[in-house]
Coordinates of C-alpha atoms in Angstrom, one line a residue:
M1 CA -0.1 0.1 0.1
I2 CA 2.2 2.6 0.7
S3 CA 4.3 1.8 -2.2
K4 CA 0.8 2.6 -3.9
L5 CA 0.4 5.3 -2.2
L6 CA 3.9 7.4 -2.5
S7 CA 3.4 6.4 -7.0
S8 CA 0.7 7.7 -6.3
I9 CA 1.8 11.8 -4.7
R10 CA 4.8 10.6 -7.4
F11 CA 2.0 11.1 -10.6
S12 CA 0.9 14.3 -9.0
F13 CA 3.6 16.1 -8.6
R14 CA 5.0 15.1 -12.1
Q15 CA 2.0 16.5 -13.6
I16 CA 1.8 19.3 -10.9
I17 CA 5.7 20.1 -12.1
S18 CA 5.3 19.8 -15.4
D19 CA 2.0 22.5 -16.1
N20 CA 4.7 25.0 -13.8
K21 CA 7.2 25.0 -11.8
I22 CA 6.2 28.0 -10.6
N23 CA 4.1 25.4 -8.9
V24 CA 6.2 24.7 -6.0
V25 CA 6.9 27.6 -5.7
I26 CA 3.3 28.2 -4.9
L27 CA 2.4 25.0 -2.6
I28 CA 6.1 26.6 -0.8
L29 CA 3.4 29.8 -0.7
D30 CA 0.7 28.5 0.1
I31 CA 2.0 26.7 3.7
I32 CA 3.8 29.7 4.5
R33 CA 0.4 31.9 4.2
L34 CA -1.7 29.3 6.2
V35 CA 1.0 29.2 9.0
L36 CA 1.1 32.6 9.8
N37 CA -2.4 33.1 9.5
A38 CA -2.8 30.4 12.5
L39 CA -0.3 32.0 14.5
L40 CA -1.5 35.7 13.5
L41 CA -4.3 34.9 15.4
V42 CA -3.9 33.8 18.2
F43 CA -1.2 36.5 18.6
I44 CA -2.7 39.4 17.1
P45 CA -6.6 39.9 19.6
K46 CA -3.8 39.3 23.3
M47 CA -2.2 41.5 21.9
I48 CA -5.0 44.3 21.5
I49 CA -6.4 43.3 24.0
N50 CA -3.2 43.6 26.2
E51 CA -3.1 47.3 25.2
L52 CA -6.8 48.1 25.5
L53 CA -6.6 47.2 28.9
D54 CA -3.0 49.4 29.7
G55 CA -5.1 51.4 28.3
E56 CA -2.4 52.3 25.2
N57 CA -5.5 52.4 22.9
Q58 CA -3.7 53.8 20.3
M59 CA -0.8 51.1 19.9
A60 CA -4.6 48.7 20.0
L61 CA -5.5 51.2 17.3
L62 CA -1.8 50.4 15.0
Y63 CA -2.8 46.2 16.1
I64 CA -5.5 46.7 14.9
V65 CA -5.3 48.6 11.2
S66 CA -1.9 46.2 10.6
F67 CA -3.8 43.3 11.5
C68 CA -6.6 44.2 8.7
I69 CA -3.6 44.7 6.5
V70 CA -2.5 41.7 6.4
L71 CA -5.7 40.2 6.3
G72 CA -6.4 42.1 3.3
V73 CA -3.0 41.1 1.5
D74 CA -3.3 36.9 3.1
N75 CA -7.1 37.7 1.0
I76 CA -5.5 38.5 -2.2
I77 CA -2.4 35.8 -2.5
T78 CA -5.1 33.6 -1.6
N79 CA -7.4 34.8 -5.1
L80 CA -4.4 35.0 -6.8
I81 CA -3.1 31.7 -5.0
N82 CA -7.5 30.2 -5.8
V83 CA -6.9 31.1 -9.3
R84 CA -3.5 29.5 -11.0
K85 CA -4.9 25.9 -8.8
K86 CA -8.0 26.2 -11.4
I87 CA -5.3 26.6 -13.9
L88 CA -3.5 23.8 -12.8
S89 CA -6.6 21.8 -12.1
T90 CA -7.7 22.3 -16.0
N91 CA -4.8 21.9 -17.9
T92 CA -4.3 19.1 -15.7
K93 CA -7.1 17.8 -16.0
L94 CA -6.8 17.7 -20.1
K95 CA -3.3 16.5 -20.6
M96 CA -4.3 13.9 -18.2
N97 CA -7.4 12.6 -20.6
Q98 CA -5.4 13.0 -23.2
L99 CA -3.5 10.7 -21.8
L100 CA -5.8 8.1 -21.3
G101 CA -7.6 8.8 -25.0
R102 CA -3.9 7.5 -25.9
T103 CA -4.1 4.7 -23.9
I104 CA -7.5 3.2 -24.6
M105 CA -6.7 4.0 -28.1
D106 CA -3.4 1.9 -28.0
M107 CA -5.4 -0.4 -26.3
E108 CA -5.9 -4.7 -27.8
Y109 CA -9.0 -4.4 -29.5
V110 CA -10.2 -6.6 -28.2
E111 CA -9.6 -5.2 -24.6
L112 CA -12.4 -3.1 -24.8
E113 CA -15.1 -5.5 -25.4
K114 CA -14.7 -6.9 -21.8
K115 CA -17.2 -5.5 -18.9
E116 CA -13.9 -4.7 -16.7
V117 CA -11.6 -3.2 -19.3
L118 CA -14.8 -0.7 -20.0
D119 CA -15.6 -0.2 -16.1
N120 CA -12.3 1.0 -14.9
I121 CA -12.0 3.8 -17.9
H122 CA -15.2 4.8 -16.8
F123 CA -14.1 5.0 -13.7
A124 CA -10.7 6.7 -14.1
K125 CA -12.8 9.3 -16.4
K126 CA -14.7 10.4 -12.8
C127 CA -11.6 10.4 -11.1
I128 CA -9.8 12.8 -13.3
K129 CA -12.9 14.6 -13.3
Q130 CA -13.1 15.0 -9.7
D131 CA -9.6 16.7 -9.6
S132 CA -7.5 13.9 -7.4
V133 CA -4.2 15.0 -8.3
I134 CA -5.3 18.8 -7.3
K135 CA -6.4 16.6 -4.2
M136 CA -2.4 15.4 -3.9
Y137 CA -1.3 18.6 -3.8
Q138 CA -4.0 20.2 -1.2
I139 CA -3.4 18.4 1.2
I140 CA -0.1 17.6 1.0
I141 CA -0.1 21.1 2.0
D142 CA -2.7 20.4 4.1
I143 CA -0.3 18.0 6.1
V144 CA 3.0 20.4 6.0
S145 CA 1.4 23.7 6.8
G146 CA -0.9 21.1 9.9
T147 CA 2.3 19.8 11.2
I148 CA 4.0 23.2 12.0
T149 CA 0.6 24.7 13.5
V150 CA 0.4 22.2 15.5
I151 CA 4.6 22.2 16.5
G152 CA 3.3 25.9 18.1
M153 CA 0.1 25.4 19.6
L154 CA 1.4 22.5 21.2
Y155 CA 4.4 24.6 23.3
I156 CA 1.9 27.1 23.2
L157 CA -1.0 24.8 25.1
F158 CA 1.6 22.5 27.2
Q159 CA 2.3 25.9 28.9
L160 CA -1.2 26.0 30.9
N161 CA -2.9 22.4 31.1
V162 CA -2.3 19.3 29.5
F163 CA -5.6 17.7 29.8
L164 CA -7.3 19.7 27.4
I165 CA -4.8 18.9 24.8
S166 CA -6.1 15.7 25.8
V167 CA -9.9 16.2 25.7
I168 CA -8.9 18.0 22.2
I169 CA -6.8 15.8 20.9
C170 CA -8.8 11.9 22.2
S171 CA -11.4 13.5 19.8
V172 CA -9.2 14.5 16.6
I173 CA -8.6 10.6 17.3
V174 CA -12.9 10.2 16.7
S175 CA -13.1 12.8 14.2
T176 CA -10.1 11.1 12.2
I177 CA -12.4 7.6 12.3
G178 CA -15.6 8.8 11.4
E179 CA -13.9 10.5 8.2
M180 CA -12.2 7.6 7.5
Y181 CA -15.1 5.9 7.2
R182 CA -16.9 7.9 4.9
L183 CA -14.3 7.5 2.5
Q184 CA -14.3 4.4 2.3
F185 CA -18.6 4.6 2.2
I186 CA -17.4 7.4 -1.1
F187 CA -15.3 5.5 -2.6
E188 CA -17.2 2.1 -2.3
R189 CA -20.4 3.9 -3.8
E190 CA -17.9 4.9 -7.3
M191 CA -16.7 1.1 -7.8
E192 CA -20.2 0.7 -7.4
S193 CA -22.0 2.4 -9.5
N194 CA -20.1 2.3 -11.9
E195 CA -21.8 0.1 -14.0
V196 CA -24.9 1.7 -13.2
E197 CA -23.4 5.2 -14.7
R198 CA -22.6 4.1 -17.5
N199 CA -26.1 2.6 -18.2
L200 CA -27.5 5.8 -17.7
Y201 CA -24.7 8.2 -19.9
Y202 CA -25.1 5.4 -22.4
A203 CA -29.9 5.5 -21.8
R204 CA -29.4 9.3 -21.5
N205 CA -26.6 11.4 -24.1
D206 CA -25.6 8.5 -26.7
L207 CA -29.5 7.8 -27.6
A208 CA -30.3 11.9 -28.1
T209 CA -27.5 12.2 -31.0
N210 CA -28.1 12.4 -34.5
K211 CA -27.4 8.7 -34.8
Y212 CA -29.7 7.2 -32.7
A213 CA -32.6 9.7 -33.9
K214 CA -34.3 8.8 -37.4
D215 CA -34.5 4.5 -35.4
I216 CA -36.2 6.3 -32.3
R217 CA -38.6 8.0 -34.0
L218 CA -39.1 5.5 -36.6
F219 CA -39.9 3.5 -34.2
N220 CA -41.5 4.5 -32.6
L221 CA -38.7 4.4 -29.0
H222 CA -39.1 7.3 -27.1
N223 CA -41.0 6.3 -24.2
F224 CA -38.8 3.0 -24.4
V225 CA -35.7 4.9 -24.1
S226 CA -37.4 7.7 -21.5
R227 CA -38.3 3.9 -19.0
K228 CA -34.1 2.6 -19.2
V229 CA -33.2 6.7 -18.5
E230 CA -35.8 6.1 -15.5
K231 CA -34.6 2.7 -14.4
Y232 CA -30.8 3.5 -14.5
S233 CA -31.4 6.8 -12.4
D234 CA -33.7 5.5 -10.0
M235 CA -30.5 2.8 -9.3
L236 CA -28.7 6.1 -9.0
C237 CA -30.2 7.1 -6.1
Q238 CA -30.7 4.2 -4.3
I239 CA -26.9 2.9 -4.0
W240 CA -26.2 7.0 -3.1
V241 CA -29.2 6.6 -0.3
K242 CA -28.1 4.0 1.2
T243 CA -23.9 5.5 1.3
S244 CA -24.9 9.1 2.8
M245 CA -27.6 7.0 5.0
K246 CA -24.0 5.0 5.7
S247 CA -22.4 8.5 6.8
V248 CA -24.9 10.0 8.7
R249 CA -25.3 7.7 11.0
I250 CA -21.5 7.5 11.2
I251 CA -21.0 11.4 10.5
G252 CA -23.7 12.4 13.7
W253 CA -21.3 11.0 16.3
T254 CA -17.9 12.6 15.2
Y255 CA -20.6 15.8 15.7
I256 CA -22.2 14.7 19.4
V257 CA -17.8 14.4 20.4
N258 CA -16.7 17.3 18.7
G259 CA -19.6 19.5 21.1
V260 CA -18.0 18.0 24.4
Q261 CA -15.1 19.4 23.5
Q262 CA -15.8 22.4 22.6
V263 CA -17.5 22.6 25.4
L264 CA -14.9 20.5 28.6
V265 CA -12.3 22.8 26.5
Y266 CA -14.3 26.1 26.9
S267 CA -15.8 25.1 30.9
V268 CA -12.0 24.8 32.1
L269 CA -11.0 28.1 30.1
A270 CA -13.4 29.8 32.0
Y271 CA -12.4 28.8 35.2
M272 CA -9.9 29.8 35.1
C273 CA -10.3 32.7 33.9
Y274 CA -13.3 32.9 36.3
V275 CA -10.9 32.2 39.6
K276 CA -7.5 34.3 37.9
E277 CA -5.8 32.0 36.9
I278 CA -5.8 33.7 33.8
D279 CA -7.0 36.8 32.6
V280 CA -9.1 38.0 29.4
S281 CA -7.3 38.3 26.9
E282 CA -5.0 34.6 28.6
Y283 CA -8.4 33.6 27.9
I284 CA -8.8 34.7 24.1
F285 CA -5.4 33.5 24.0
Y286 CA -6.0 30.1 24.7
T287 CA -9.1 29.8 23.5
T288 CA -7.5 30.7 20.2
A289 CA -4.8 28.0 20.6
T290 CA -7.2 25.4 21.5
I291 CA -9.1 26.5 18.3
G292 CA -6.1 26.3 16.0
F293 CA -4.2 23.4 17.3
S294 CA -7.5 21.2 17.3
N295 CA -8.2 22.6 13.4
A296 CA -4.8 21.6 13.1
L297 CA -4.5 18.4 14.2
K298 CA -8.0 17.9 12.7
N299 CA -6.7 18.6 9.0
I300 CA -3.7 16.8 9.9
F301 CA -5.8 13.7 9.5
K302 CA -7.7 13.8 7.9
A303 CA -5.1 14.6 4.7
F304 CA -4.0 11.2 6.4
V305 CA -7.5 10.0 5.1
S306 CA -8.1 11.7 2.5
M307 CA -3.9 11.4 1.0
I308 CA -4.5 7.3 0.5
S309 CA -8.8 7.5 0.0
E310 CA -7.1 9.7 -3.5
N311 CA -4.0 6.8 -3.2
K312 CA -7.4 5.0 -4.4
Y313 CA -8.8 7.7 -6.9
I314 CA -5.1 7.9 -8.9
Q315 CA -4.5 4.4 -9.0
G316 CA -7.6 3.7 -11.0
I317 CA -5.4 7.2 -13.7
V318 CA -2.0 5.4 -13.2
S319 CA -3.6 2.1 -12.8
L320 CA -4.8 2.8 -16.9
V321 CA -3.4 5.8 -18.2
K322 CA 0.6 5.4 -20.3
D323 CA 2.9 8.6 -19.4
D324 CA 4.6 10.2 -23.0
R325 CA 8.3 9.2 -21.4
D326 CA 7.2 5.3 -20.9
E327 CA 6.2 5.5 -24.9
K328 CA 9.2 3.9 -27.1
I329 CA 7.8 4.6 -30.8
N330 CA 9.5 2.0 -32.6
E331 CA 9.4 3.5 -36.6
E332 CA 11.1 0.6 -37.8
V333 CA 8.6 0.0 -41.6
I334 CA 6.9 -3.7 -42.5
V335 CA 7.7 -4.6 -45.6
F336 CA 4.9 -6.9 -47.1
K337 CA 6.7 -9.1 -50.4
Q338 CA 4.9 -11.9 -50.4
D339 CA 2.6 -13.2 -48.4
I340 CA 0.0 -12.4 -45.7
E341 CA -0.3 -16.3 -44.1
F342 CA -2.5 -17.5 -41.4
Q343 CA -1.2 -21.3 -39.1
N344 CA -3.6 -22.8 -37.7
V345 CA -5.7 -19.4 -36.5
S346 CA -8.5 -19.6 -33.4
F347 CA -9.7 -16.7 -31.9
K348 CA -12.5 -16.9 -29.4
Y349 CA -14.1 -13.6 -28.0
P350 CA -13.7 -12.8 -23.8
G351 CA -16.2 -13.7 -22.1
A352 CA -18.1 -16.9 -24.7
K353 CA -17.4 -20.2 -23.5
E354 CA -16.5 -21.4 -28.4
N355 CA -14.1 -19.8 -31.5
S356 CA -15.6 -18.1 -33.2
I357 CA -12.9 -18.4 -35.6
N358 CA -11.4 -22.0 -35.3
D359 CA -8.1 -23.6 -36.9
I360 CA -8.2 -21.4 -40.0
S361 CA -4.8 -21.4 -42.5
I362 CA -5.0 -20.3 -45.7
K363 CA -2.1 -18.2 -47.7
I364 CA -2.7 -14.9 -49.5
N365 CA -0.4 -13.9 -51.8
K366 CA 0.9 -10.1 -53.2
G367 CA -1.5 -8.5 -56.3
E368 CA -5.0 -11.4 -55.2
K369 CA -8.1 -10.5 -55.0
C370 CA -9.7 -11.8 -52.5
A371 CA -13.3 -12.4 -51.9
L372 CA -15.0 -14.3 -48.7
V373 CA -17.7 -15.3 -48.5
G374 CA -20.8 -17.1 -45.6
T375 CA -23.3 -16.5 -43.8
N376 CA -24.1 -13.6 -40.7
G377 CA -22.0 -14.5 -37.7
A378 CA -19.6 -17.2 -40.1
G379 CA -16.6 -14.9 -38.8
K380 CA -16.2 -12.8 -42.0
T381 CA -15.2 -9.7 -39.8
T382 CA -13.5 -11.8 -37.0
F383 CA -11.2 -12.8 -40.1
V384 CA -10.5 -8.9 -41.6
K385 CA -10.0 -7.7 -37.8
L386 CA -7.3 -11.2 -37.4
L387 CA -6.2 -9.7 -40.6
T388 CA -6.0 -6.5 -40.0
G389 CA -4.1 -6.9 -36.2
I390 CA -6.7 -5.0 -34.7
Y391 CA -7.9 -8.9 -32.2
R392 CA -4.6 -11.7 -31.2
P393 CA -5.0 -14.7 -32.3
T394 CA -6.1 -17.5 -29.3
M395 CA -3.9 -20.1 -31.3
G396 CA -1.6 -20.0 -34.5
K397 CA 0.0 -17.1 -35.6
I398 CA 0.2 -15.0 -38.3
L399 CA 2.8 -14.7 -41.0
I400 CA 4.6 -11.6 -43.0
D401 CA 6.9 -13.2 -45.5
G402 CA 7.2 -16.5 -43.1
I403 CA 7.5 -13.9 -40.3
E404 CA 5.7 -13.2 -37.4
L405 CA 3.6 -10.6 -36.9
D406 CA 5.1 -8.5 -33.5
Y407 CA 2.7 -6.7 -32.4
Q408 CA 5.4 -4.5 -30.9
K409 CA 4.9 -2.7 -34.6
I410 CA 1.5 -3.2 -34.8
S411 CA 0.4 0.5 -35.5
N412 CA 3.2 0.2 -39.0
F413 CA 1.3 -2.3 -39.8
W414 CA -2.3 -1.0 -39.8
K415 CA 0.1 1.5 -42.6
K416 CA -0.6 -1.3 -44.5
F417 CA -4.6 -1.5 -44.9
S418 CA -7.3 0.8 -46.4
C419 CA -10.5 -0.8 -44.5
V420 CA -13.3 0.4 -44.3
F421 CA -16.2 -1.6 -41.9
Q422 CA -19.7 -2.0 -41.6
D423 CA -19.9 0.0 -38.3
Y424 CA -17.8 2.6 -40.1
N425 CA -17.2 6.5 -39.0
T426 CA -16.1 9.5 -40.9
Y427 CA -14.9 12.8 -38.3
A428 CA -17.1 16.4 -37.5
F429 CA -13.0 17.8 -39.3
S430 CA -12.9 18.8 -42.7
I431 CA -13.1 16.9 -46.7
K432 CA -8.9 16.6 -46.2
D433 CA -8.5 15.9 -42.4
N434 CA -10.7 13.1 -43.2
I435 CA -8.9 11.6 -46.2
I436 CA -5.5 12.3 -44.8
F437 CA -5.8 13.2 -41.3
D438 CA -2.1 14.8 -40.2
N439 CA -0.2 13.4 -42.4
I440 CA 1.1 16.9 -44.8
K441 CA 3.6 14.6 -47.5
N442 CA -0.1 13.1 -48.2
I443 CA -2.0 15.9 -49.6
D444 CA -0.7 14.6 -53.0
D445 CA -2.4 11.7 -52.7
M446 CA -6.1 12.7 -51.9
N447 CA -6.2 14.7 -54.6
E448 CA -5.8 11.8 -57.1
I449 CA -8.1 9.5 -53.9
I450 CA -11.3 13.2 -54.8
R451 CA -11.1 12.5 -58.8
T452 CA -10.8 8.1 -58.2
L453 CA -13.6 9.0 -56.0
G454 CA -15.4 12.0 -58.8
L455 CA -15.4 14.1 -56.4
S456 CA -13.6 17.1 -57.5
S457 CA -16.7 19.0 -59.7
K458 CA -18.9 19.0 -55.8
I459 CA -16.0 20.0 -53.5
E460 CA -14.8 22.9 -56.0
Q461 CA -18.8 24.0 -55.4
L462 CA -17.9 24.4 -51.3
N463 CA -17.0 27.5 -50.5
D464 CA -14.7 25.8 -48.7
G465 CA -13.1 23.1 -50.7
V466 CA -11.9 20.7 -49.3
D467 CA -11.7 22.5 -46.0
S468 CA -15.3 22.2 -45.6
L469 CA -16.8 20.2 -42.3
L470 CA -18.3 16.9 -43.1
N471 CA -20.6 16.6 -40.3
R472 CA -22.5 18.8 -38.2
E473 CA -21.7 18.5 -34.7
I474 CA -18.8 20.7 -35.1
N475 CA -20.4 23.2 -37.5

């Protein structure tokens, strides 16, 4: 667990530093700001009251004005830091979504048909959306600033009453246990709701796109889709209600314990003030110190519990995403000169009981024209996906010019094929982008393709020519 926790911290800070090294400076500045705030809130009120009791009204006024100026400056710094954190959050989410997207695109196609893989992808998207990396960044700030504050407050309170410290520590421990259970309940809720959310998003979002509009109207599926949305929404609500009830029962006890702690602390300090052991300024001084100590200690424990919780979410990202620095691109070109051969190739889909293709052996020579003929479900599409390297054989080999296909170089192998499947896609970019994508070298080929397809005159009639957008999603 510790190794995973450290890997989550390293991953988080790698994303933060790669965004901008100034984020480290902001982290240090934020820690200093939080510690100074906690200490000033303890010492300044005592200094003001002492001056007022001594009749030094001008000095008390000077302290008040200085304190207001400090609070104003702190407010400006806080706003600047928060703006920077929002920028960092946006940049980090964008980068991690790109990393996750590339990882999904590089997965074996058959993996994307497994339920557990789809659940993991959905969970990783949720983890990115809920800002787990930025939360880990804030957790480190809270732990460091809280530790320094606790040390300062302990120095003050040890001069007063060890009993108060014991009461606060006991209260914090109870609060920490409650927080630990609450975060565990939330994590269980997120895991349990994964599949339901995927079904809900499909019924509510995907089926609302133009792709399904014609079929829904033609077959009068409005009520059917609405019932699906209602069903999955109800299931999701039930999961949330169940988790919320568990959390309320736990959090209720922590509120009671915290209330008892405050009553005990204030009562002891009030009694000490009543019997003249401390004066009014010291009463306020020690009261704010106990509050500062209690809050700082709670923040430390809560931060450690949150760190363990966020580690689970970050591991949901780390387990999937592939960092750019870990990627080794193999530019070696696969040369096809003679033939492609299947040797006793079989393939079985994940979770299937029987093979979709069983013990196929065939050799296709370069220049040959082949047609695959068969009934529905005979395995024609599966064969083509094996041929193009989208699927890997469950058994057997695929040979290129007598050499077994190396799936480490599969992206170069894909360049040898031009496939149009039944479930083909066009992209909501320009005509040019749909033909050559980002390969500028293929512009001459693009013009030849347009001429061959007889689309030259139609494209010339468009205002933007080959730069015209193909679909309506963007424009």
